[in-house]
C-alpha cells in the first residue's frame, strides 16, 4: 500500500502482484492468460468499500469517503508483462517495500524557507518542478509516516501463511516439479563455479566420471538417468 503520488501529495493506491492462475478446489492448477480490467475495477471497488463500511458502520466520515469513491474514478491499472524471473520479483518488491515519499536526488534547492523538487507527471511524462514552503513540504512527508505496527504489506490466497496443510503439500510438490523442469547446471559446471577448476577423470581407474544421482536435503534424491 502506498499513500503518496509522484508529487508526494496524499494519493492512496496499491501495488499488487497476482499469479497467472490458481489452485482449484481439487488442488489442480488452472492457468489464466488474461484479466479483464473492467471486471476487476468494479468487483474490487465493491469489495474494498463494503469492507470499509462493515468496519465503520456508524462513521459519517467513512460513509462520505465511500460515496466519493463510488462517484469518482476508481480503477485497476494492469501494466507490464508477466514476470518470469525471480530477480524481477525481487527488484519490483524491493523498490516499493520501504520506498520514501520522495527520493533525495529529486530535491534540487533549499534556501531555508522553501524547498524545490521535481517529479515526472504520469499522464504527460513531462518533468515538473515544484517549490513549496518548508512547512508545506514537511507536512506532505509527515502524512506518509505509518502508525506503529501498521502493516503496509499483505499476502492472500496461496501466498498467505494460514492455508491448510493439503494446499501447502500441493504447492510444495508443484514447486518441486517446476524446479526439475528447469535446465540445471551440469556437474562439471557446478564444480567449476565452486572451485574454479574441473577434474572429471577418476584418479583410481582413469575413466571420465559422470553424475548420475544426487541427494537434496529438502527435495530428496534426484536421478539424472
Short mmCIF file of C-alpha atoms in Angstrom, two decimals:
data_model
loop_
_atom_site.label_atom_id
_atom_site.label_comp_id
_atom_site.label_asym_id
_atom_site.label_seq_id
_atom_site.Cartn_x
_atom_site.Cartn_y
_atom_site.Cartn_z
CA UNK A 1 0.00 0.00 0.00
CA UNK A 2 1.23 3.46 -0.93
CA UNK A 3 -0.22 6.71 0.32
CA UNK A 4 1.72 9.09 -1.93
CA UNK A 5 1.89 10.06 -5.58
CA UNK A 6 4.91 11.29 -7.54
CA UNK A 7 4.48 14.83 -6.21
CA UNK A 8 4.42 13.41 -2.62
CA UNK A 9 0.81 14.51 -2.12
CA UNK A 10 -1.74 12.18 -0.49
CA UNK A 11 -2.72 9.65 -3.14
CA UNK A 12 -3.62 6.23 -1.75
CA UNK A 13 -3.14 3.25 -4.05
CA UNK A 14 -1.99 -0.38 -4.02
CA UNK A 15 0.71 -2.22 -5.92
CA UNK A 16 -0.41 -5.81 -6.42
CA UNK A 17 1.39 -8.89 -7.74
CA UNK A 18 -1.06 -11.60 -8.80
CA UNK A 19 -0.38 -15.07 -10.17
CA UNK A 20 -1.38 -16.05 -13.70
CA UNK A 21 -3.54 -18.85 -12.38
CA UNK A 22 -4.55 -20.57 -9.18
CA UNK A 23 -5.41 -23.84 -7.49
CA UNK A 24 -8.94 -25.24 -7.88
CA UNK A 25 -10.86 -26.96 -5.08
CA UNK A 26 -9.35 -30.32 -6.04
CA UNK A 27 -5.85 -28.72 -5.79
CA UNK A 28 -5.21 -28.91 -9.53
CA UNK A 29 -3.64 -25.87 -11.18
CA UNK A 30 -5.68 -23.67 -13.53
CA UNK A 31 -3.63 -21.35 -15.72
CA UNK A 32 -5.04 -17.97 -16.74
CA UNK A 33 -3.81 -15.85 -19.63
CA UNK A 34 -5.97 -12.74 -19.38
CA UNK A 35 -7.51 -10.48 -16.75
CA UNK A 36 -10.41 -8.21 -17.64
CA UNK A 37 -9.64 -4.69 -16.21
CA UNK A 38 -13.29 -3.57 -16.15
CA UNK A 39 -14.34 -6.64 -14.17
CA UNK A 40 -11.60 -6.19 -11.57
CA UNK A 41 -12.30 -2.48 -11.41
CA UNK A 42 -15.93 -2.83 -10.34
CA UNK A 43 -15.62 -6.03 -8.27
CA UNK A 44 -12.53 -4.92 -6.34
CA UNK A 45 -14.02 -1.48 -5.70
CA UNK A 46 -17.20 -3.07 -4.33
CA UNK A 47 -15.30 -5.46 -2.02
CA UNK A 48 -12.98 -2.75 -0.69
CA UNK A 49 -15.75 -0.25 0.01
CA UNK A 50 -18.05 -2.87 1.55
CA UNK A 51 -15.20 -3.89 3.88
CA UNK A 52 -14.73 -0.27 4.99
CA UNK A 53 -18.47 0.06 5.51
CA UNK A 54 -18.61 -3.07 7.69
CA UNK A 55 -15.69 -1.86 9.83
CA UNK A 56 -17.09 1.65 10.35
CA UNK A 57 -20.91 1.33 10.11
CA UNK A 58 -21.61 4.45 12.19
CA UNK A 59 -18.89 6.71 10.84
CA UNK A 60 -20.12 9.66 8.77
CA UNK A 61 -16.57 10.26 7.57
CA UNK A 62 -16.32 6.68 6.27
CA UNK A 63 -19.72 6.92 4.53
CA UNK A 64 -18.65 10.16 2.84
CA UNK A 65 -15.40 8.57 1.65
CA UNK A 66 -17.30 5.55 0.28
CA UNK A 67 -19.74 7.78 -1.56
CA UNK A 68 -16.87 9.78 -3.06
CA UNK A 69 -15.08 6.62 -4.19
CA UNK A 70 -18.21 5.40 -5.99
CA UNK A 71 -18.76 8.71 -7.78
CA UNK A 72 -15.13 9.38 -8.77
CA UNK A 73 -12.75 7.35 -10.86
CA UNK A 74 -11.68 4.17 -9.09
CA UNK A 75 -9.80 1.79 -11.32
CA UNK A 76 -7.35 -1.07 -11.64
CA UNK A 77 -4.37 -0.39 -13.92
CA UNK A 78 -2.90 -3.52 -15.50
CA UNK A 79 0.59 -2.77 -16.77
CA UNK A 80 3.69 -4.60 -17.90
CA UNK A 81 4.38 -8.16 -18.94
CA UNK A 82 4.24 -11.33 -16.82
CA UNK A 83 7.28 -11.67 -14.58
CA UNK A 84 9.02 -14.99 -15.15
CA UNK A 85 12.32 -14.46 -13.32
CA UNK A 86 12.71 -14.39 -9.54
CA UNK A 87 15.17 -11.50 -9.77
CA UNK A 88 12.48 -9.34 -11.39
CA UNK A 89 10.14 -10.09 -8.46
CA UNK A 90 12.84 -9.01 -6.02
CA UNK A 91 13.56 -5.81 -7.97
CA UNK A 92 9.88 -4.85 -8.10
CA UNK A 93 9.05 -5.70 -4.49
CA UNK A 94 12.30 -4.23 -3.18
CA UNK A 95 11.59 -0.91 -4.84
CA UNK A 96 8.25 -0.48 -3.09
CA UNK A 97 8.97 -2.28 0.16
CA UNK A 98 10.43 0.69 2.06
CA UNK A 99 10.22 3.44 -0.52
CA UNK A 100 10.25 7.01 0.91
CA UNK A 101 7.73 9.62 -0.25
CA UNK A 102 10.46 11.41 -2.18
CA UNK A 103 13.98 10.46 -3.22
CA UNK A 104 16.71 12.82 -2.04
CA UNK A 105 18.11 13.32 -5.55
CA UNK A 106 14.81 14.93 -6.65
CA UNK A 107 15.29 17.79 -4.18
CA UNK A 108 17.19 20.42 -6.17
CA UNK A 109 17.19 23.51 -3.92
CA UNK A 110 16.59 24.65 -0.34
CA UNK A 111 17.08 28.23 0.89
CA UNK A 112 15.90 27.83 4.47
CA UNK A 113 12.31 28.82 3.69
CA UNK A 114 11.41 26.97 0.51
CA UNK A 115 12.13 23.55 -0.98
CA UNK A 116 12.29 22.92 -4.72
CA UNK A 117 11.95 19.42 -6.17
CA UNK A 118 10.88 17.77 -9.41
CA UNK A 119 8.76 14.80 -10.45
CA UNK A 120 7.56 13.20 -13.67
CA UNK A 121 3.86 13.57 -14.50
CA UNK A 122 2.28 10.13 -15.04
CA UNK A 123 -0.03 11.34 -17.82
CA UNK A 124 2.27 13.57 -19.88
CA UNK A 125 5.62 12.04 -18.83
CA UNK A 126 6.94 15.60 -18.55
CA UNK A 127 9.30 16.78 -15.82
CA UNK A 128 7.57 19.21 -13.45
CA UNK A 129 9.37 21.41 -10.92
CA UNK A 130 7.54 22.38 -7.74
CA UNK A 131 8.52 24.84 -4.99
CA UNK A 132 6.84 24.61 -1.57
CA UNK A 133 7.36 26.31 1.76
CA UNK A 134 9.36 24.26 4.26
CA UNK A 135 6.25 23.69 6.41
CA UNK A 136 4.14 22.55 3.45
CA UNK A 137 6.91 20.27 2.20
CA UNK A 138 7.41 18.65 5.62
CA UNK A 139 3.63 18.28 6.02
CA UNK A 140 3.48 16.25 2.81
CA UNK A 141 6.20 13.93 4.08
CA UNK A 142 4.76 13.50 7.60
CA UNK A 143 1.41 12.44 6.12
CA UNK A 144 3.03 9.25 4.84
CA UNK A 145 4.62 8.06 8.09
CA UNK A 146 2.79 4.87 9.09
CA UNK A 147 1.50 4.43 12.65
CA UNK A 148 3.39 1.99 14.84
CA UNK A 149 2.76 -1.67 13.90
CA UNK A 150 0.91 -0.65 10.72
CA UNK A 151 1.12 -3.42 8.11
CA UNK A 152 1.51 -2.00 4.62
CA UNK A 153 2.11 -5.41 3.02
CA UNK A 154 -0.45 -8.24 2.92
CA UNK A 155 -0.46 -11.69 1.38
CA UNK A 156 -3.58 -13.54 0.27
CA UNK A 157 -4.61 -16.77 -1.43
CA UNK A 158 -1.92 -19.42 -1.72
CA UNK A 159 0.69 -16.74 -0.94
CA UNK A 160 -0.68 -16.48 2.60
CA UNK A 161 0.74 -18.44 5.51
CA UNK A 162 -2.55 -19.53 7.08
CA UNK A 163 -3.51 -22.08 4.40
CA UNK A 164 -4.48 -25.69 5.04
CA UNK A 165 -1.87 -28.44 5.05
CA UNK A 166 -3.24 -30.10 1.89
CA UNK A 167 -2.71 -26.93 -0.11
CA UNK A 168 0.76 -26.50 1.40
CA UNK A 169 1.71 -30.01 0.28
CA UNK A 170 0.31 -29.33 -3.19
CA UNK A 171 2.30 -26.12 -3.53
CA UNK A 172 5.46 -27.87 -2.33
CA UNK A 173 5.02 -30.62 -4.94
CA UNK A 174 4.18 -28.03 -7.60
CA UNK A 175 7.37 -26.08 -6.86
CA UNK A 176 9.42 -29.29 -6.86
CA UNK A 177 8.17 -30.28 -10.32
CA UNK A 178 8.86 -26.78 -11.61
CA UNK A 179 12.38 -26.84 -10.17
CA UNK A 180 13.36 -30.01 -12.00
CA UNK A 181 11.79 -28.86 -15.27
CA UNK A 182 14.38 -26.11 -15.48
CA UNK A 183 17.73 -26.77 -17.12
CA UNK A 184 20.06 -27.48 -14.23
CA UNK A 185 23.80 -26.76 -14.38
CA UNK A 186 25.88 -29.81 -15.18
CA UNK A 187 28.07 -31.44 -12.56
CA UNK A 188 31.15 -30.03 -14.28
CA UNK A 189 29.66 -26.52 -14.34
CA UNK A 190 28.91 -26.69 -10.63
CA UNK A 191 32.41 -27.87 -9.79
CA UNK A 192 33.94 -25.11 -11.90
CA UNK A 193 31.72 -22.47 -10.28
CA UNK A 194 32.75 -23.62 -6.80
CA UNK A 195 36.44 -24.46 -7.23
CA UNK A 196 37.46 -22.68 -10.43
CA UNK A 197 38.69 -25.94 -12.00
CA UNK A 198 37.26 -29.30 -13.01
CA UNK A 199 38.84 -32.76 -12.84
CA UNK A 200 36.50 -35.28 -14.47
CA UNK A 201 38.98 -38.19 -14.70
CA UNK A 202 38.84 -40.67 -11.84
CA UNK A 203 42.28 -40.85 -10.18
CA UNK A 204 41.84 -44.59 -9.48
CA UNK A 205 40.52 -46.08 -12.72
CA UNK A 206 41.42 -43.25 -15.12
CA UNK A 207 37.83 -43.14 -16.51
CA UNK A 208 35.77 -39.98 -17.10
CA UNK A 209 33.29 -39.51 -14.22
CA UNK A 210 29.61 -38.69 -14.74
CA UNK A 211 26.96 -37.56 -12.27
CA UNK A 212 24.02 -39.97 -12.17
CA UNK A 213 22.31 -39.10 -8.87
CA UNK A 214 22.36 -36.55 -6.06
CA UNK A 215 20.53 -36.15 -2.74
CA UNK A 216 18.95 -32.86 -1.66
CA UNK A 217 18.04 -32.29 1.99
CA UNK A 218 14.71 -30.71 1.01
CA UNK A 219 13.72 -32.37 -2.28
CA UNK A 220 15.14 -35.83 -1.75
CA UNK A 221 17.01 -38.00 -4.26
CA UNK A 222 17.09 -36.93 -7.90
CA UNK A 223 18.45 -39.12 -10.69
CA UNK A 224 19.86 -37.85 -13.99
CA UNK A 225 19.25 -41.22 -15.66
#
